[in-house]
PDB file of C-alpha atoms and ligand atoms in Angstrom:
ATOM      1  CA  MET A 118     -18.469   7.251  48.362  1.00  0.00           C
ATOM      2  CA  LYS A 119     -20.115   4.075  49.698  1.00  0.00           C
ATOM      3  CA  PRO A 120     -19.615   0.969  47.697  1.00  0.00           C
ATOM      4  CA  GLN A 121     -22.620  -0.310  45.671  1.00  0.00           C
ATOM      5  CA  TYR A 122     -24.695  -3.274  46.813  1.00  0.00           C
ATOM      6  CA  VAL A 123     -27.083  -4.753  44.114  1.00  0.00           C
ATOM      7  CA  THR A 124     -30.176  -6.508  45.110  1.00  0.00           C
ATOM      8  CA  VAL A 125     -32.926  -8.171  43.031  1.00  0.00           C
ATOM      9  CA  SER A 126     -36.478  -8.331  44.301  1.00  0.00           C
ATOM     10  CA  PHE A 127     -37.818 -11.721  43.361  1.00  0.00           C
ATOM     11  CA  SER A 128     -41.454 -12.494  44.012  1.00  0.00           C
ATOM     12  CA  GLY A 129     -41.614 -15.830  41.886  1.00  0.00           C
ATOM     13  CA  GLY A 130     -43.939 -14.015  39.450  1.00  0.00           C
ATOM     14  CA  LYS A 131     -43.211 -13.884  35.739  1.00  0.00           C
ATOM     15  CA  ASP A 132     -41.669 -10.414  35.724  1.00  0.00           C
ATOM     16  CA  SER A 133     -39.281 -10.556  38.481  1.00  0.00           C
ATOM     17  CA  THR A 134     -38.352 -14.201  37.304  1.00  0.00           C
ATOM     18  CA  ALA A 135     -37.566 -12.885  33.872  1.00  0.00           C
ATOM     19  CA  MET A 136     -35.703  -9.980  35.187  1.00  0.00           C
ATOM     20  CA  LEU A 137     -33.592 -12.060  37.583  1.00  0.00           C
ATOM     21  CA  LEU A 138     -32.698 -14.902  35.183  1.00  0.00           C
ATOM     22  CA  ARG A 139     -32.004 -12.553  32.264  1.00  0.00           C
ATOM     23  CA  MET A 140     -29.656 -10.377  34.375  1.00  0.00           C
ATOM     24  CA  MET A 141     -27.729 -13.531  35.416  1.00  0.00           C
ATOM     25  CA  GLU A 142     -27.623 -14.662  31.734  1.00  0.00           C
ATOM     26  CA  LEU A 143     -26.249 -11.227  30.943  1.00  0.00           C
ATOM     27  CA  GLY A 144     -23.666 -11.620  33.587  1.00  0.00           C
ATOM     28  CA  GLU A 145     -24.749  -8.563  35.491  1.00  0.00           C
ATOM     29  CA  HIS A 146     -23.461  -8.176  39.003  1.00  0.00           C
ATOM     30  CA  ILE A 147     -25.986  -9.270  41.755  1.00  0.00           C
ATOM     31  CA  ASP A 148     -25.024  -9.314  45.498  1.00  0.00           C
ATOM     32  CA  GLU A 149     -28.307 -10.526  46.799  1.00  0.00           C
ATOM     33  CA  VAL A 150     -31.598 -11.873  45.687  1.00  0.00           C
ATOM     34  CA  ILE A 151     -34.471 -11.125  48.094  1.00  0.00           C
ATOM     35  CA  ASN A 152     -37.713 -12.913  48.301  1.00  0.00           C
ATOM     36  CA  VAL A 153     -40.460 -11.871  50.681  1.00  0.00           C
ATOM     37  CA  ASP A 154     -42.748 -14.798  51.497  1.00  0.00           C
ATOM     38  CA  THR A 155     -46.367 -14.027  52.743  1.00  0.00           C
ATOM     39  CA  GLY A 156     -46.932 -17.781  53.181  1.00  0.00           C
ATOM     40  CA  MET A 157     -49.798 -17.628  50.950  1.00  0.00           C
ATOM     41  CA  GLU A 158     -48.612 -18.385  47.589  1.00  0.00           C
ATOM     42  CA  PHE A 159     -50.036 -21.342  45.465  1.00  0.00           C
ATOM     43  CA  PRO A 160     -48.108 -24.601  46.168  1.00  0.00           C
ATOM     44  CA  ALA A 161     -46.749 -24.572  42.472  1.00  0.00           C
ATOM     45  CA  MET A 162     -45.435 -21.003  43.120  1.00  0.00           C
ATOM     46  CA  TYR A 163     -43.344 -22.438  45.964  1.00  0.00           C
ATOM     47  CA  ASP A 164     -41.919 -25.249  43.737  1.00  0.00           C
ATOM     48  CA  HIS A 165     -40.848 -22.581  41.281  1.00  0.00           C
ATOM     49  CA  ILE A 166     -39.307 -20.330  43.695  1.00  0.00           C
ATOM     50  CA  GLU A 167     -37.386 -23.208  45.169  1.00  0.00           C
ATOM     51  CA  GLY A 168     -36.272 -24.056  41.650  1.00  0.00           C
ATOM     52  CA  VAL A 169     -35.056 -20.483  41.081  1.00  0.00           C
ATOM     53  CA  ARG A 170     -33.320 -20.267  44.500  1.00  0.00           C
ATOM     54  CA  LYS A 171     -31.198 -23.255  43.636  1.00  0.00           C
ATOM     55  CA  ILE A 172     -30.210 -21.643  40.373  1.00  0.00           C
ATOM     56  CA  VAL A 173     -29.461 -18.512  42.142  1.00  0.00           C
ATOM     57  CA  GLU A 174     -27.237 -20.199  44.787  1.00  0.00           C
ATOM     58  CA  ALA A 175     -25.470 -22.380  42.335  1.00  0.00           C
ATOM     59  CA  HIS A 176     -24.229 -19.228  40.816  1.00  0.00           C
ATOM     60  CA  GLY A 177     -22.804 -18.085  44.182  1.00  0.00           C
ATOM     61  CA  ILE A 178     -25.341 -15.379  44.712  1.00  0.00           C
ATOM     62  CA  LYS A 179     -26.827 -14.813  48.236  1.00  0.00           C
ATOM     63  CA  TYR A 180     -30.445 -15.705  48.427  1.00  0.00           C
ATOM     64  CA  THR A 181     -32.562 -14.326  51.312  1.00  0.00           C
ATOM     65  CA  ARG A 182     -36.082 -15.253  52.098  1.00  0.00           C
ATOM     66  CA  LEU A 183     -37.913 -12.838  54.371  1.00  0.00           C
ATOM     67  CA  ALA A 184     -41.022 -13.802  56.219  1.00  0.00           C
ATOM     68  CA  ASN A 185     -42.920 -12.570  59.188  1.00  0.00           C
ATOM     69  CA  PRO A 186     -42.759 -15.100  61.986  1.00  0.00           C
ATOM     70  CA  LYS A 187     -46.380 -14.530  62.633  1.00  0.00           C
ATOM     71  CA  SER A 188     -48.484 -16.242  59.828  1.00  0.00           C
ATOM     72  CA  TYR A 189     -51.057 -14.500  57.532  1.00  0.00           C
ATOM     73  CA  GLU A 190     -53.866 -16.524  59.273  1.00  0.00           C
ATOM     74  CA  TYR A 191     -52.597 -15.496  62.711  1.00  0.00           C
ATOM     75  CA  ILE A 192     -52.507 -11.756  61.882  1.00  0.00           C
ATOM     76  CA  MET A 193     -55.816 -12.004  60.096  1.00  0.00           C
ATOM     77  CA  LEU A 194     -57.721 -13.893  62.779  1.00  0.00           C
ATOM     78  CA  HIS A 195     -55.773 -13.819  66.098  1.00  0.00           C
ATOM     79  CA  GLN A 196     -53.431 -10.772  66.481  1.00  0.00           C
ATOM     80  CA  GLU A 197     -54.447  -8.347  69.118  1.00  0.00           C
ATOM     81  CA  ILE A 198     -55.705  -5.115  67.413  1.00  0.00           C
ATOM     82  CA  LYS A 199     -56.911  -1.774  69.010  1.00  0.00           C
ATOM     83  CA  SER A 200     -59.383   0.087  66.919  1.00  0.00           C
ATOM     84  CA  ASP A 201     -61.468   3.362  67.744  1.00  0.00           C
ATOM     85  CA  LYS A 202     -64.676   1.662  66.852  1.00  0.00           C
ATOM     86  CA  PHE A 203     -64.321  -1.757  68.628  1.00  0.00           C
ATOM     87  CA  GLY A 204     -61.555  -1.146  71.147  1.00  0.00           C
ATOM     88  CA  THR A 205     -59.248  -4.277  71.579  1.00  0.00           C
ATOM     89  CA  HIS A 206     -60.223  -7.198  69.356  1.00  0.00           C
ATOM     90  CA  HIS A 207     -58.579 -10.048  67.572  1.00  0.00           C
ATOM     91  CA  GLY A 208     -57.356 -10.021  63.924  1.00  0.00           C
ATOM     92  CA  TYR A 209     -57.508  -7.561  61.089  1.00  0.00           C
ATOM     93  CA  GLY A 210     -60.033  -9.702  58.999  1.00  0.00           C
ATOM     94  CA  TRP A 211     -59.836  -9.785  55.281  1.00  0.00           C
ATOM     95  CA  PRO A 212     -57.414  -7.188  53.661  1.00  0.00           C
ATOM     96  CA  THR A 213     -59.463  -4.404  51.925  1.00  0.00           C
ATOM     97  CA  PRO A 214     -58.437  -1.790  49.483  1.00  0.00           C
ATOM     98  CA  VAL A 215     -58.210   0.656  52.448  1.00  0.00           C
ATOM     99  CA  ILE A 216     -56.680  -1.613  55.065  1.00  0.00           C
ATOM    100  CA  ARG A 217     -54.108  -3.707  53.162  1.00  0.00           C
ATOM    101  CA  TRP A 218     -52.411  -4.935  56.315  1.00  0.00           C
ATOM    102  CA  CYS A 219     -50.800  -7.878  54.558  1.00  0.00           C
ATOM    103  CA  THR A 220     -48.784  -5.683  52.332  1.00  0.00           C
ATOM    104  CA  ARG A 221     -47.450  -3.616  55.504  1.00  0.00           C
ATOM    105  CA  HIS A 222     -46.943  -6.525  57.815  1.00  0.00           C
ATOM    106  CA  MET A 223     -46.039  -9.305  55.430  1.00  0.00           C
ATOM    107  CA  LYS A 224     -43.862  -7.282  52.984  1.00  0.00           C
ATOM    108  CA  LEU A 225     -42.987  -3.598  53.489  1.00  0.00           C
ATOM    109  CA  ASP A 226     -41.973  -3.774  57.270  1.00  0.00           C
ATOM    110  CA  LEU A 227     -39.729  -6.729  56.522  1.00  0.00           C
ATOM    111  CA  LEU A 228     -38.056  -5.087  53.578  1.00  0.00           C
ATOM    112  CA  LYS A 229     -37.422  -1.788  55.450  1.00  0.00           C
ATOM    113  CA  ALA A 230     -35.867  -3.720  58.395  1.00  0.00           C
ATOM    114  CA  HIS A 231     -33.792  -5.715  55.996  1.00  0.00           C
ATOM    115  CA  PHE A 232     -32.455  -2.691  54.043  1.00  0.00           C
ATOM    116  CA  ARG A 233     -31.838  -0.301  56.855  1.00  0.00           C
ATOM    117  CA  PRO A 234     -28.403  -1.836  58.022  1.00  0.00           C
ATOM    118  CA  LEU A 235     -27.401  -2.315  54.521  1.00  0.00           C
ATOM    119  CA  LYS A 236     -28.034   1.382  53.553  1.00  0.00           C
ATOM    120  CA  GLU A 237     -25.677   2.451  56.281  1.00  0.00           C
ATOM    121  CA  LYS A 238     -22.892   0.600  54.730  1.00  0.00           C
ATOM    122  CA  TYR A 239     -23.722   0.625  51.019  1.00  0.00           C
ATOM    123  CA  GLU A 240     -25.358   2.539  48.105  1.00  0.00           C
ATOM    124  CA  VAL A 241     -28.095  -0.091  47.704  1.00  0.00           C
ATOM    125  CA  ILE A 242     -29.428  -0.440  44.116  1.00  0.00           C
ATOM    126  CA  GLN A 243     -32.877  -2.279  44.199  1.00  0.00           C
ATOM    127  CA  CYS A 244     -33.606  -4.048  40.832  1.00  0.00           C
ATOM    128  CA  ILE A 245     -37.357  -4.197  40.610  1.00  0.00           C
ATOM    129  CA  GLY A 246     -39.391  -6.250  38.097  1.00  0.00           C
ATOM    130  CA  LEU A 247     -41.880  -3.909  36.809  1.00  0.00           C
ATOM    131  CA  ALA A 248     -42.481  -4.481  33.033  1.00  0.00           C
ATOM    132  CA  ALA A 249     -42.137  -1.740  30.468  1.00  0.00           C
ATOM    133  CA  ASP A 250     -45.860  -1.720  29.924  1.00  0.00           C
ATOM    134  CA  GLU A 251     -46.898  -1.230  33.556  1.00  0.00           C
ATOM    135  CA  LEU A 252     -47.120   2.513  33.277  1.00  0.00           C
ATOM    136  CA  THR A 253     -49.424   2.986  36.110  1.00  0.00           C
ATOM    137  CA  ARG A 254     -47.246   1.096  38.562  1.00  0.00           C
ATOM    138  CA  LEU A 255     -44.082   2.679  37.247  1.00  0.00           C
ATOM    139  CA  SER A 256     -45.418   6.192  37.917  1.00  0.00           C
ATOM    140  CA  ARG A 257     -46.054   5.451  41.623  1.00  0.00           C
ATOM    141  CA  PRO A 258     -43.677   7.249  44.079  1.00  0.00           C
ATOM    142  CA  ALA A 259     -42.856   4.070  45.715  1.00  0.00           C
ATOM    143  CA  ASN A 260     -41.381   2.605  42.706  1.00  0.00           C
ATOM    144  CA  LEU A 261     -39.418   5.797  42.009  1.00  0.00           C
ATOM    145  CA  GLU A 262     -37.172   6.064  45.046  1.00  0.00           C
ATOM    146  CA  PRO A 263     -33.511   6.853  44.642  1.00  0.00           C
ATOM    147  CA  GLY A 264     -31.558   3.573  44.228  1.00  0.00           C
ATOM    148  CA  HIS A 265     -34.426   1.738  42.269  1.00  0.00           C
ATOM    149  CA  ARG A 266     -33.509   0.268  38.960  1.00  0.00           C
ATOM    150  CA  HIS A 267     -36.003  -1.175  36.500  1.00  0.00           C
ATOM    151  CA  PRO A 268     -34.048  -3.592  34.231  1.00  0.00           C
ATOM    152  CA  LEU A 269     -37.217  -4.754  32.391  1.00  0.00           C
ATOM    153  CA  VAL A 270     -37.981  -1.120  31.286  1.00  0.00           C
ATOM    154  CA  GLU A 271     -34.374  -0.564  30.328  1.00  0.00           C
ATOM    155  CA  TRP A 272     -34.765  -3.566  27.914  1.00  0.00           C
ATOM    156  CA  GLY A 273     -38.098  -2.583  26.856  1.00  0.00           C
ATOM    157  CA  TRP A 274     -39.597  -5.840  27.906  1.00  0.00           C
ATOM    158  CA  SER A 275     -43.401  -6.080  28.295  1.00  0.00           C
ATOM    159  CA  GLU A 276     -45.343  -8.534  30.583  1.00  0.00           C
ATOM    160  CA  GLU A 277     -45.936 -10.635  27.600  1.00  0.00           C
ATOM    161  CA  ASP A 278     -42.083 -10.688  26.738  1.00  0.00           C
ATOM    162  CA  CYS A 279     -41.391 -11.833  30.360  1.00  0.00           C
ATOM    163  CA  LEU A 280     -43.920 -14.674  30.307  1.00  0.00           C
ATOM    164  CA  LYS A 281     -42.596 -15.795  26.908  1.00  0.00           C
ATOM    165  CA  TYR A 282     -38.960 -15.747  28.209  1.00  0.00           C
ATOM    166  CA  CYS A 283     -39.852 -17.826  31.408  1.00  0.00           C
ATOM    167  CA  PHE A 284     -41.919 -20.355  29.344  1.00  0.00           C
ATOM    168  CA  GLU A 285     -39.016 -20.712  26.864  1.00  0.00           C
ATOM    169  CA  ARG A 286     -36.369 -21.171  29.608  1.00  0.00           C
ATOM    170  CA  GLY A 287     -38.019 -22.743  32.446  1.00  0.00           C
ATOM    171  CA  GLY A 288     -37.073 -26.141  33.936  1.00  0.00           C
ATOM    172  CA  ALA A 289     -39.053 -29.226  35.142  1.00  0.00           C
ATOM    173  CA  TYR A 290     -39.788 -27.483  38.360  1.00  0.00           C
ATOM    174  CA  ASP A 291     -41.809 -24.893  36.422  1.00  0.00           C
ATOM    175  CA  GLU A 292     -44.618 -27.136  35.109  1.00  0.00           C
ATOM    176  CA  GLY A 293     -47.109 -26.306  37.865  1.00  0.00           C
ATOM    177  CA  TRP A 294     -45.974 -22.667  37.657  1.00  0.00           C
ATOM    178  CA  ARG A 295     -46.660 -22.491  33.959  1.00  0.00           C
ATOM    179  CA  ASP A 296     -50.100 -23.868  34.589  1.00  0.00           C
ATOM    180  CA  LEU A 297     -50.768 -21.005  37.057  1.00  0.00           C
ATOM    181  CA  TYR A 298     -50.098 -18.525  34.242  1.00  0.00           C
ATOM    182  CA  ARG A 299     -52.234 -20.501  31.733  1.00  0.00           C
ATOM    183  CA  ILE A 300     -55.114 -20.180  34.282  1.00  0.00           C
ATOM    184  CA  PHE A 301     -54.728 -16.775  35.935  1.00  0.00           C
ATOM    185  CA  ASN A 302     -54.244 -13.402  34.401  1.00  0.00           C
ATOM    186  CA  ARG A 303     -52.261 -12.343  37.518  1.00  0.00           C
ATOM    187  CA  VAL A 304     -50.700 -14.751  40.017  1.00  0.00           C
ATOM    188  CA  SER A 305     -50.434 -13.490  43.651  1.00  0.00           C
ATOM    189  CA  CYS A 306     -51.554 -14.671  47.174  1.00  0.00           C
ATOM    190  CA  TRP A 307     -54.165 -17.382  46.410  1.00  0.00           C
ATOM    191  CA  CYS A 308     -56.370 -15.938  49.188  1.00  0.00           C
ATOM    192  CA  CYS A 309     -56.363 -12.405  48.002  1.00  0.00           C
ATOM    193  CA  PRO A 310     -59.875 -10.625  48.140  1.00  0.00           C
ATOM    194  CA  LEU A 311     -58.546  -7.867  46.009  1.00  0.00           C
ATOM    195  CA  ALA A 312     -58.311 -10.299  43.034  1.00  0.00           C
ATOM    196  CA  PRO A 313     -60.954  -9.713  40.385  1.00  0.00           C
ATOM    197  CA  ILE A 314     -64.105 -11.754  40.452  1.00  0.00           C
ATOM    198  CA  GLY A 315     -63.160 -13.689  37.405  1.00  0.00           C
ATOM    199  CA  GLU A 316     -59.867 -14.844  38.955  1.00  0.00           C
ATOM    200  CA  LEU A 317     -61.728 -15.769  42.206  1.00  0.00           C
ATOM    201  CA  ARG A 318     -64.151 -17.820  39.934  1.00  0.00           C
ATOM    202  CA  LYS A 319     -61.213 -19.947  38.717  1.00  0.00           C
ATOM    203  CA  LEU A 320     -59.960 -20.381  42.321  1.00  0.00           C
ATOM    204  CA  TRP A 321     -63.352 -21.822  43.269  1.00  0.00           C
ATOM    205  CA  LYS A 322     -63.556 -24.069  40.287  1.00  0.00           C
ATOM    206  CA  LEU A 323     -60.050 -25.340  40.157  1.00  0.00           C
ATOM    207  CA  TYR A 324     -58.757 -25.153  43.679  1.00  0.00           C
ATOM    208  CA  PRO A 325     -61.733 -26.280  45.834  1.00  0.00           C
ATOM    209  CA  ASP A 326     -59.320 -27.217  48.753  1.00  0.00           C
ATOM    210  CA  LEU A 327     -58.055 -23.555  48.928  1.00  0.00           C
ATOM    211  CA  TRP A 328     -61.635 -22.309  48.498  1.00  0.00           C
ATOM    212  CA  ALA A 329     -62.575 -24.417  51.441  1.00  0.00           C
ATOM    213  CA  ARG A 330     -59.902 -22.703  53.560  1.00  0.00           C
ATOM    214  CA  LEU A 331     -61.466 -19.398  52.829  1.00  0.00           C
ATOM    215  CA  GLN A 332     -64.920 -20.671  53.917  1.00  0.00           C
ATOM    216  CA  GLU A 333     -63.234 -21.929  57.248  1.00  0.00           C
ATOM    217  CA  TRP A 334     -61.845 -18.579  57.929  1.00  0.00           C
ATOM    218  CA  GLU A 335     -65.073 -16.820  57.007  1.00  0.00           C
ATOM    219  CA  ASP A 336     -66.939 -19.385  59.438  1.00  0.00           C
ATOM    220  CA  TYR A 337     -64.295 -18.466  62.140  1.00  0.00           C
ATOM    221  CA  MET A 338     -65.023 -14.825  61.664  1.00  0.00           C
ATOM    222  CA  ASN A 339     -68.570 -15.033  61.593  1.00  0.00           C
ATOM    223  CA  ALA A 340     -68.506 -16.914  65.020  1.00  0.00           C
ATOM    224  CA  HIS A 341     -66.079 -14.311  66.595  1.00  0.00           C
ATOM    225  CA  GLY A 342     -67.516 -10.829  66.211  1.00  0.00           C
ATOM    226  CA  PRO A 343     -68.601  -7.892  64.291  1.00  0.00           C
ATOM    227  CA  TYR A 344     -65.007  -6.643  63.701  1.00  0.00           C
ATOM    228  CA  TYR A 345     -64.604  -8.179  60.124  1.00  0.00           C
ATOM    229  CA  ALA A 346     -65.403  -6.756  56.813  1.00  0.00           C
ATOM    230  CA  LYS A 347     -66.967  -9.022  54.154  1.00  0.00           C
ATOM    231  CA  PHE A 348     -64.647 -10.811  51.866  1.00  0.00           C
ATOM    232  CA  LYS A 349     -64.915  -8.727  48.828  1.00  0.00           C
ATOM    233  CA  GLN A 350     -67.069  -5.530  49.089  1.00  0.00           C
ATOM    234  CA  ASP A 351     -70.540  -6.871  49.368  1.00  0.00           C
ATOM    235  CA  TRP A 352     -69.629 -10.424  48.860  1.00  0.00           C
ATOM    236  CA  THR A 353     -69.115 -13.081  51.533  1.00  0.00           C
ATOM    237  CA  VAL A 354     -67.161 -16.316  50.638  1.00  0.00           C
ATOM    238  CA  LYS A 355     -70.348 -18.241  51.011  1.00  0.00           C
ATOM    239  CA  ALA A 356     -72.290 -15.941  48.676  1.00  0.00           C
ATOM    240  CA  LEU A 357     -69.659 -15.869  46.080  1.00  0.00           C
ATOM    241  CA  GLY A 358     -69.184 -19.675  46.099  1.00  0.00           C
ATOM    242  CA  ASP A 359     -73.038 -19.906  45.804  1.00  0.00           C
ATOM    243  CA  ARG A 360     -73.049 -17.530  42.841  1.00  0.00           C
ATOM    244  CA  PHE A 361     -70.203 -19.364  41.077  1.00  0.00           C
ATOM    245  CA  ALA A 362     -72.017 -22.718  41.573  1.00  0.00           C
ATOM    246  CA  LYS A 363     -75.129 -21.344  39.981  1.00  0.00           C
ATOM    247  CA  GLU A 364     -73.280 -19.836  37.115  1.00  0.00           C
ATOM    248  CA  ASP A 365     -71.340 -22.989  36.524  1.00  0.00           C
ATOM    249  CA  LYS A 366     -74.496 -25.126  36.593  1.00  0.00           C
ATOM    250  CA  ALA A 367     -76.190 -22.693  34.051  1.00  0.00           C
ATOM    251  CA  ARG A 368     -73.133 -22.787  31.742  1.00  0.00           C
ATOM    252  CA  ARG A 369     -73.099 -26.723  31.714  1.00  0.00           C
ATOM    253  CA  GLU A 370     -76.823 -26.845  31.040  1.00  0.00           C
ATOM    254  CA  GLN A 371     -76.292 -24.365  28.111  1.00  0.00           C
ATOM    255  CA  ARG A 372     -73.511 -26.407  26.732  1.00  0.00           C
ATOM    256  CA  LEU A 373     -75.564 -29.620  27.140  1.00  0.00           C
ATOM    257  CA  LEU A 374     -78.542 -27.795  25.256  1.00  0.00           C
ATOM    258  CA  GLU A 375     -76.268 -26.624  22.391  1.00  0.00           C
ATOM    259  CA  GLU A 376     -74.871 -30.074  22.024  1.00  0.00           C
ATOM    260  CA  TRP A 377     -78.263 -31.531  21.906  1.00  0.00           C
ATOM    261  CA  ILE A 378     -79.582 -28.965  19.381  1.00  0.00           C
ATOM    262  CA  LEU A 379     -76.419 -29.498  17.106  1.00  0.00           C
TER     263      LEU A 379
HETATM  264  S1  SF4 B 232     -51.580 -10.133  47.028  1.00  0.00           S
HETATM  265 FE1  SF4 B 232     -53.519  -9.613  48.136  1.00  0.00          FE
HETATM  266  S2  SF4 B 232     -53.280 -10.788  50.088  1.00  0.00           S
HETATM  267 FE2  SF4 B 232     -51.336 -10.894  49.139  1.00  0.00          FE
HETATM  268  S3  SF4 B 232     -50.212  -9.321  50.059  1.00  0.00           S
HETATM  269 FE3  SF4 B 232     -51.069  -8.422  48.210  1.00  0.00          FE
HETATM  270  S4  SF4 B 232     -52.989  -7.301  48.941  1.00  0.00           S
HETATM  271 FE4  SF4 B 232     -52.385  -8.880  50.506  1.00  0.00          FE
END
């Protein structure tokens, strides 16, 4: 029998944060907390992750940050790629529902490499922060592997319970993080083309500097070849930005009209 080694996957999101802090509160044994960093989180998310890292380490628990030495931007725009259609070219372009290269290169490969030697020595228990009401994600084979544990499901904690718990017990480092959850329904990489249009609209409106980076990347892709898919299905960043600006103007005019009539 190999000894057990308990890890907690911590993304910085509300569910994994609630799971981790509650496990610590309950005095559960944790050997290692693992954060996989794509480098593309919102700045406020990094403040939160850093705040939680300090809490974890103050409890004497090992904290590991895994990150691909190549950046998201490098892999998206510059990494050498071979494809049947275009031969050798550079960069995968935007992630799409079919080619989610970021999940593989920025997350899964790193986790596999990290767990491989651990699994030789230990029976590794991976605590994963899926909430009790995330039934679709819970039924995926990738979340049901031997050694996976779902503490939030054991406790019957929904996504709403997790957010409430985090809001009640967060520290000063959490202010910007709380705003993220007041603004967005889901918080993940700010540049994710797979985010719903409504979430991208909020990014355009409230984070113009980040939107400008998306536009810079798109300009680069436009200047460097036909290999790159559009940002989101039929939408380019430029077309989406124009659409949001038009909708925003119409909304403001409507509001002014209503104020004037009243
Ligand atoms: S959130 Fe989007 S951009 Fe980030 S790793 Fe997942 S699919 Fe890729």
